[in-house]
mmCIF file of C-alpha atoms and ligand atoms in Angstrom:
data_model
loop_
_atom_site.group_PDB
_atom_site.id
_atom_site.type_symbol
_atom_site.label_atom_id
_atom_site.label_comp_id
_atom_site.label_asym_id
_atom_site.label_seq_id
_atom_site.Cartn_x
_atom_site.Cartn_y
_atom_site.Cartn_z
ATOM 1 C CA MET A 1 60.844 165.520 -37.924
ATOM 2 C CA LYS A 2 63.013 166.550 -40.870
ATOM 3 C CA GLY A 3 62.866 170.113 -42.220
ATOM 4 C CA VAL A 4 61.621 168.756 -45.564
ATOM 5 C CA VAL A 5 58.303 167.894 -43.875
ATOM 6 C CA PHE A 6 58.013 171.455 -42.502
ATOM 7 C CA ASN A 7 58.842 172.851 -45.974
ATOM 8 C CA ILE A 8 56.038 170.769 -47.486
ATOM 9 C CA LEU A 9 53.581 171.939 -44.796
ATOM 10 C CA ALA A 10 54.561 175.555 -45.562
ATOM 11 C CA ASP A 11 53.958 174.949 -49.295
ATOM 12 C CA MET A 12 50.531 173.458 -48.603
ATOM 13 C CA VAL A 13 49.369 176.282 -46.322
ATOM 14 C CA GLU A 14 50.741 178.941 -48.692
ATOM 15 C CA GLU A 15 49.003 177.319 -51.677
ATOM 16 C CA THR A 16 45.657 176.809 -49.978
ATOM 17 C CA ALA A 17 45.403 179.734 -47.541
ATOM 18 C CA GLY A 18 48.103 182.214 -48.598
ATOM 19 C CA LEU A 19 51.535 183.285 -47.454
ATOM 20 C CA GLU A 20 50.144 185.711 -44.901
ATOM 21 C CA VAL A 21 48.326 182.928 -43.021
ATOM 22 C CA TRP A 22 51.520 180.835 -42.903
ATOM 23 C CA ASN A 23 53.544 183.839 -41.696
ATOM 24 C CA ASP A 24 51.017 184.502 -38.913
ATOM 25 C CA ILE A 25 51.131 180.850 -37.822
ATOM 26 C CA VAL A 26 54.936 180.793 -37.802
ATOM 27 C CA GLU A 27 55.002 184.025 -35.832
ATOM 28 C CA GLU A 28 52.649 182.506 -33.245
ATOM 29 C CA VAL A 29 54.119 179.063 -32.680
ATOM 30 C CA SER A 30 57.487 178.479 -34.369
ATOM 31 C CA PRO A 31 60.684 178.839 -32.317
ATOM 32 C CA SER A 32 62.583 178.442 -35.631
ATOM 33 C CA LYS A 33 60.555 181.294 -37.142
ATOM 34 C CA GLY A 34 59.822 179.254 -40.243
ATOM 35 C CA ALA A 35 63.448 178.794 -41.342
ATOM 36 C CA TYR A 36 63.616 175.042 -41.904
ATOM 37 C CA THR A 37 66.531 173.302 -43.620
ATOM 38 C CA ALA A 38 65.393 170.133 -45.420
ATOM 39 C CA ALA A 39 67.920 167.689 -43.942
ATOM 40 C CA GLN A 40 67.945 169.053 -40.393
ATOM 41 C CA SER A 41 65.721 167.653 -37.628
ATOM 42 C CA TYR A 42 63.282 169.798 -35.681
ATOM 43 C CA SER A 43 61.158 168.766 -32.729
ATOM 44 C CA ASP A 44 57.939 166.863 -33.323
ATOM 45 C CA GLU A 45 56.269 169.252 -30.857
ATOM 46 C CA GLU A 46 57.053 172.124 -33.231
ATOM 47 C CA LEU A 47 55.396 170.307 -36.145
ATOM 48 C CA PHE A 48 52.372 169.396 -34.034
ATOM 49 C CA ALA A 49 52.065 172.996 -32.802
ATOM 50 C CA LEU A 50 52.114 174.229 -36.409
ATOM 51 C CA VAL A 51 49.475 171.676 -37.421
ATOM 52 C CA GLY A 52 47.355 172.683 -34.399
ATOM 53 C CA ALA A 53 47.584 176.357 -35.380
ATOM 54 C CA VAL A 54 46.674 175.557 -39.004
ATOM 55 C CA CYS A 55 43.577 173.654 -37.806
ATOM 56 C CA GLU A 56 42.510 176.506 -35.572
ATOM 57 C CA LYS A 57 43.016 179.166 -38.243
ATOM 58 C CA LEU A 58 41.275 177.214 -40.992
ATOM 59 C CA GLN A 59 38.668 175.630 -38.681
ATOM 60 C CA ILE A 60 39.359 172.043 -39.726
ATOM 61 C CA PRO A 61 39.514 168.943 -37.507
ATOM 62 C CA ARG A 62 43.035 167.707 -36.763
ATOM 63 C CA GLU A 63 42.583 164.252 -38.342
ATOM 64 C CA ASP A 64 41.323 165.786 -41.591
ATOM 65 C CA ALA A 65 44.193 168.284 -41.665
ATOM 66 C CA ILE A 66 46.826 165.566 -41.154
ATOM 67 C CA ARG A 67 45.187 163.389 -43.833
ATOM 68 C CA ALA A 68 45.081 166.310 -46.290
ATOM 69 C CA PHE A 69 48.702 167.053 -45.477
ATOM 70 C CA GLY A 70 49.662 163.414 -46.210
ATOM 71 C CA LYS A 71 47.962 163.579 -49.614
ATOM 72 C CA PHE A 72 49.714 166.822 -50.478
ATOM 73 C CA MET A 73 53.004 165.437 -49.104
ATOM 74 C CA PHE A 74 52.813 162.454 -51.446
ATOM 75 C CA GLY A 75 52.738 164.746 -54.510
ATOM 76 C CA GLN A 76 55.698 166.697 -53.196
ATOM 77 C CA LEU A 77 57.739 163.609 -52.349
ATOM 78 C CA ALA A 78 56.941 162.016 -55.706
ATOM 79 C CA SER A 79 58.207 165.085 -57.544
ATOM 80 C CA ARG A 80 61.306 165.465 -55.356
ATOM 81 C CA TYR A 81 62.145 161.743 -55.582
ATOM 82 C CA PRO A 82 60.529 160.512 -58.846
ATOM 83 C CA ILE A 83 62.629 157.338 -58.917
ATOM 84 C CA PHE A 84 60.477 155.610 -56.265
ATOM 85 C CA VAL A 85 57.281 155.795 -58.298
ATOM 86 C CA GLN A 86 59.115 155.172 -61.578
ATOM 87 C CA GLN A 87 60.486 151.919 -60.159
ATOM 88 C CA GLN A 88 57.049 150.487 -59.334
ATOM 89 C CA PRO A 89 54.475 149.736 -62.038
ATOM 90 C CA ASP A 90 51.365 149.748 -59.830
ATOM 91 C CA LEU A 91 49.989 150.984 -56.517
ATOM 92 C CA ILE A 92 50.225 147.715 -54.583
ATOM 93 C CA ARG A 93 53.857 147.148 -55.563
ATOM 94 C CA PHE A 94 54.614 150.768 -54.732
ATOM 95 C CA LEU A 95 53.052 150.480 -51.258
ATOM 96 C CA LYS A 96 54.945 147.246 -50.621
ATOM 97 C CA SER A 97 58.201 149.047 -51.487
ATOM 98 C CA VAL A 98 57.735 151.784 -48.860
ATOM 99 C CA ASP A 99 59.256 149.829 -45.977
ATOM 100 C CA SER A 100 61.900 147.759 -47.760
ATOM 101 C CA VAL A 101 63.040 150.248 -50.428
ATOM 102 C CA ILE A 102 61.838 153.847 -49.979
ATOM 103 C CA HIS A 103 62.315 154.345 -46.273
ATOM 104 C CA VAL A 104 65.588 152.372 -46.461
ATOM 105 C CA GLU A 105 66.823 154.950 -48.995
ATOM 106 C CA VAL A 106 65.509 157.765 -46.783
ATOM 107 C CA GLU A 107 67.707 156.342 -43.977
ATOM 108 C CA LYS A 108 70.716 156.803 -46.288
ATOM 109 C CA LEU A 109 69.744 160.284 -47.494
ATOM 110 C CA TYR A 110 69.036 161.794 -44.087
ATOM 111 C CA THR A 111 70.896 161.513 -40.796
ATOM 112 C CA SER A 112 68.801 159.611 -38.208
ATOM 113 C CA PRO A 113 65.311 160.089 -39.617
ATOM 114 C CA HIS A 114 62.402 158.806 -37.527
ATOM 115 C CA LEU A 115 60.554 156.425 -39.762
ATOM 116 C CA PRO A 116 57.609 154.165 -39.106
ATOM 117 C CA GLU A 117 57.786 150.406 -39.602
ATOM 118 C CA PHE A 118 55.329 148.735 -41.961
ATOM 119 C CA LYS A 119 54.538 145.038 -42.102
ATOM 120 C CA TYR A 120 52.331 143.697 -44.852
ATOM 121 C CA SER A 121 49.717 141.046 -45.384
ATOM 122 C CA GLU A 122 47.701 140.203 -48.480
ATOM 123 C CA PRO A 123 44.606 138.276 -47.378
ATOM 124 C CA ALA A 124 43.017 138.212 -50.869
ATOM 125 C CA PRO A 125 43.891 139.295 -54.416
ATOM 126 C CA GLY A 126 43.682 143.075 -54.706
ATOM 127 C CA LYS A 127 43.717 143.522 -50.923
ATOM 128 C CA LEU A 128 46.742 144.755 -48.982
ATOM 129 C CA ILE A 129 46.953 145.409 -45.254
ATOM 130 C CA MET A 130 49.711 147.756 -44.099
ATOM 131 C CA HIS A 131 50.486 147.229 -40.420
ATOM 132 C CA TYR A 132 51.773 150.580 -39.185
ATOM 133 C CA HIS A 133 54.081 150.737 -36.158
ATOM 134 C CA SER A 134 55.305 154.094 -34.844
ATOM 135 C CA GLU A 135 55.509 155.928 -31.566
ATOM 136 C CA ARG A 136 54.350 159.029 -33.385
ATOM 137 C CA LYS A 137 50.883 157.718 -34.150
ATOM 138 C CA LEU A 138 50.830 159.478 -37.522
ATOM 139 C CA CYS A 139 48.464 156.950 -39.075
ATOM 140 C CA PHE A 140 46.296 159.702 -40.594
ATOM 141 C CA LEU A 141 49.401 160.982 -42.371
ATOM 142 C CA ALA A 142 49.898 157.451 -43.725
ATOM 143 C CA GLU A 143 46.236 157.405 -44.874
ATOM 144 C CA GLY A 144 46.774 160.653 -46.785
ATOM 145 C CA LEU A 145 50.022 159.390 -48.332
ATOM 146 C CA ILE A 146 48.239 156.218 -49.481
ATOM 147 C CA MET A 147 45.384 158.272 -50.984
ATOM 148 C CA GLY A 148 47.941 160.460 -52.772
ATOM 149 C CA ALA A 149 49.695 157.381 -54.131
ATOM 150 C CA ALA A 150 46.375 155.889 -55.322
ATOM 151 C CA GLU A 151 45.614 159.113 -57.182
ATOM 152 C CA HIS A 152 49.090 159.096 -58.725
ATOM 153 C CA TYR A 153 48.605 155.554 -60.061
ATOM 154 C CA GLY A 154 45.012 156.269 -61.134
ATOM 155 C CA SER A 155 43.751 153.460 -58.849
ATOM 156 C CA GLN A 156 40.288 153.487 -57.282
ATOM 157 C CA ILE A 157 40.706 152.232 -53.733
ATOM 158 C CA GLU A 158 38.689 151.634 -50.635
ATOM 159 C CA LEU A 159 40.741 152.469 -47.555
ATOM 160 C CA LYS A 160 39.737 151.152 -44.131
ATOM 161 C CA HIS A 161 41.424 151.639 -40.760
ATOM 162 C CA PRO A 162 39.807 149.062 -38.448
ATOM 163 C CA VAL A 163 42.670 148.783 -35.929
ATOM 164 C CA CYS A 164 44.142 152.030 -34.598
ATOM 165 C CA LEU A 165 46.803 153.211 -32.137
ATOM 166 C CA HIS A 166 44.442 156.048 -31.202
ATOM 167 C CA HIS A 167 41.930 153.463 -29.971
ATOM 168 C CA GLY A 168 44.316 151.573 -27.726
ATOM 169 C CA ALA A 169 45.818 149.087 -30.219
ATOM 170 C CA ASP A 170 49.607 148.604 -30.367
ATOM 171 C CA HIS A 171 49.667 149.287 -34.134
ATOM 172 C CA CYS A 172 47.338 150.413 -36.915
ATOM 173 C CA GLU A 173 45.992 148.374 -39.791
ATOM 174 C CA LEU A 174 45.397 150.196 -43.036
ATOM 175 C CA GLU A 175 43.398 148.050 -45.434
ATOM 176 C CA ILE A 176 43.668 148.939 -49.087
ATOM 177 C CA GLU A 177 41.278 147.311 -51.500
ATOM 178 C CA THR A 178 41.723 147.950 -55.202
ATOM 179 C CA ALA A 179 39.202 147.246 -57.929
ATOM 180 C CA ILE A 180 40.622 144.317 -59.908
HETATM 181 C C1 HEM B 201 52.363 155.812 -49.530
HETATM 182 C C2 HEM B 201 53.662 155.896 -49.287
HETATM 183 C C3 HEM B 201 54.252 156.304 -47.957
HETATM 184 C C4 HEM B 201 53.788 156.095 -46.691
HETATM 185 C C5 HEM B 201 52.505 155.392 -46.278
HETATM 186 C C6 HEM B 201 54.750 156.731 -45.776
HETATM 187 C C7 HEM B 201 54.592 156.846 -44.404
HETATM 188 C C8 HEM B 201 55.297 157.714 -43.606
HETATM 189 C C9 HEM B 201 54.879 158.175 -42.291
HETATM 190 C C10 HEM B 201 53.556 157.792 -41.626
HETATM 191 C C11 HEM B 201 55.851 159.016 -41.825
HETATM 192 C C12 HEM B 201 55.859 159.790 -40.461
HETATM 193 C C13 HEM B 201 56.795 159.180 -39.438
HETATM 194 C C14 HEM B 201 56.127 158.165 -38.524
HETATM 195 O O1 HEM B 201 54.935 157.839 -38.685
HETATM 196 O O2 HEM B 201 56.820 157.653 -37.597
HETATM 197 C C15 HEM B 201 56.874 159.092 -42.849
HETATM 198 C C16 HEM B 201 58.011 159.858 -42.747
HETATM 199 C C17 HEM B 201 58.819 160.145 -43.819
HETATM 200 N N1 HEM B 201 58.775 159.561 -45.071
HETATM 201 FE FE1 HEM B 201 57.410 158.215 -45.746
HETATM 202 N N2 HEM B 201 55.792 157.241 -46.495
HETATM 203 C C18 HEM B 201 55.516 157.025 -47.831
HETATM 204 C C19 HEM B 201 56.259 157.400 -48.915
HETATM 205 C C20 HEM B 201 57.421 158.119 -48.827
HETATM 206 C C21 HEM B 201 58.174 158.560 -49.993
HETATM 207 C C22 HEM B 201 57.817 158.332 -51.483
HETATM 208 C C23 HEM B 201 59.232 159.228 -49.526
HETATM 209 C C24 HEM B 201 60.282 159.855 -50.401
HETATM 210 C C25 HEM B 201 61.518 159.886 -50.174
HETATM 211 C C26 HEM B 201 59.147 159.238 -48.042
HETATM 212 C C27 HEM B 201 59.991 159.893 -47.173
HETATM 213 C C28 HEM B 201 59.747 160.161 -45.848
HETATM 214 C C29 HEM B 201 60.482 161.145 -45.044
HETATM 215 C C30 HEM B 201 61.647 162.052 -45.509
HETATM 216 C C31 HEM B 201 59.905 161.142 -43.765
HETATM 217 C C32 HEM B 201 60.283 162.019 -42.548
HETATM 218 C C33 HEM B 201 61.392 161.416 -41.723
HETATM 219 C C34 HEM B 201 61.781 162.333 -40.554
HETATM 220 O O3 HEM B 201 61.193 163.391 -40.389
HETATM 221 O O4 HEM B 201 62.701 161.999 -39.768
HETATM 222 N N3 HEM B 201 58.039 158.525 -47.663
HETATM 223 N N4 HEM B 201 56.522 158.289 -43.921
#
């Protein structure tokens, strides 16, 4: 995972629990000792170990922590790369641009990022299903990112996750229903 993701995790833990907590966690589990360069790749195991330590320290379940991190990450990404939200007038169009525009640009900005693949279906007006494919099984991160995006666009959504990699499926389905 790119250093930028570690930097955002550090910001979140420092903001919500304090610098000392982050320093303790880094001391415990980080071979890089918390020095992450945005464009460089670090092992997924290191990120997962950090997330595990955060959950233990703050006594929160892993799924909730990853979801909260996704929501926080959206705000950070939107302020680092405002163009992606500026280009899209509403939530649904924004979400549909993640695979074909945003992550395509991320491929150009960073050397060999590991990105998920999204396929889309729209079974009814105001309803979008994002079909998430990734070996990393970070669907709860995707949920948090979607919730962050909904907040950014001021959209009330209902988010369901009826098909999940963590329950034996070969992809996840994230159903977003907006009030229309
Ligand atoms: C709601 C919108 C978005 C969703 C659902 C989404 C989803 C994801 C997920 C789930 C991952 C983890 C990798 C994996 O699962 O295999 C990821 C990675 C990433 N995404 Fe997105 N993303 C969104 C918006 C954005 C935006 C706005 C940016 C801004 C540039 C961005 C940049 C990145 C970067 C840099 C990574 C890490 C790549 C790496 O570590 O190699 N994403 N995205």
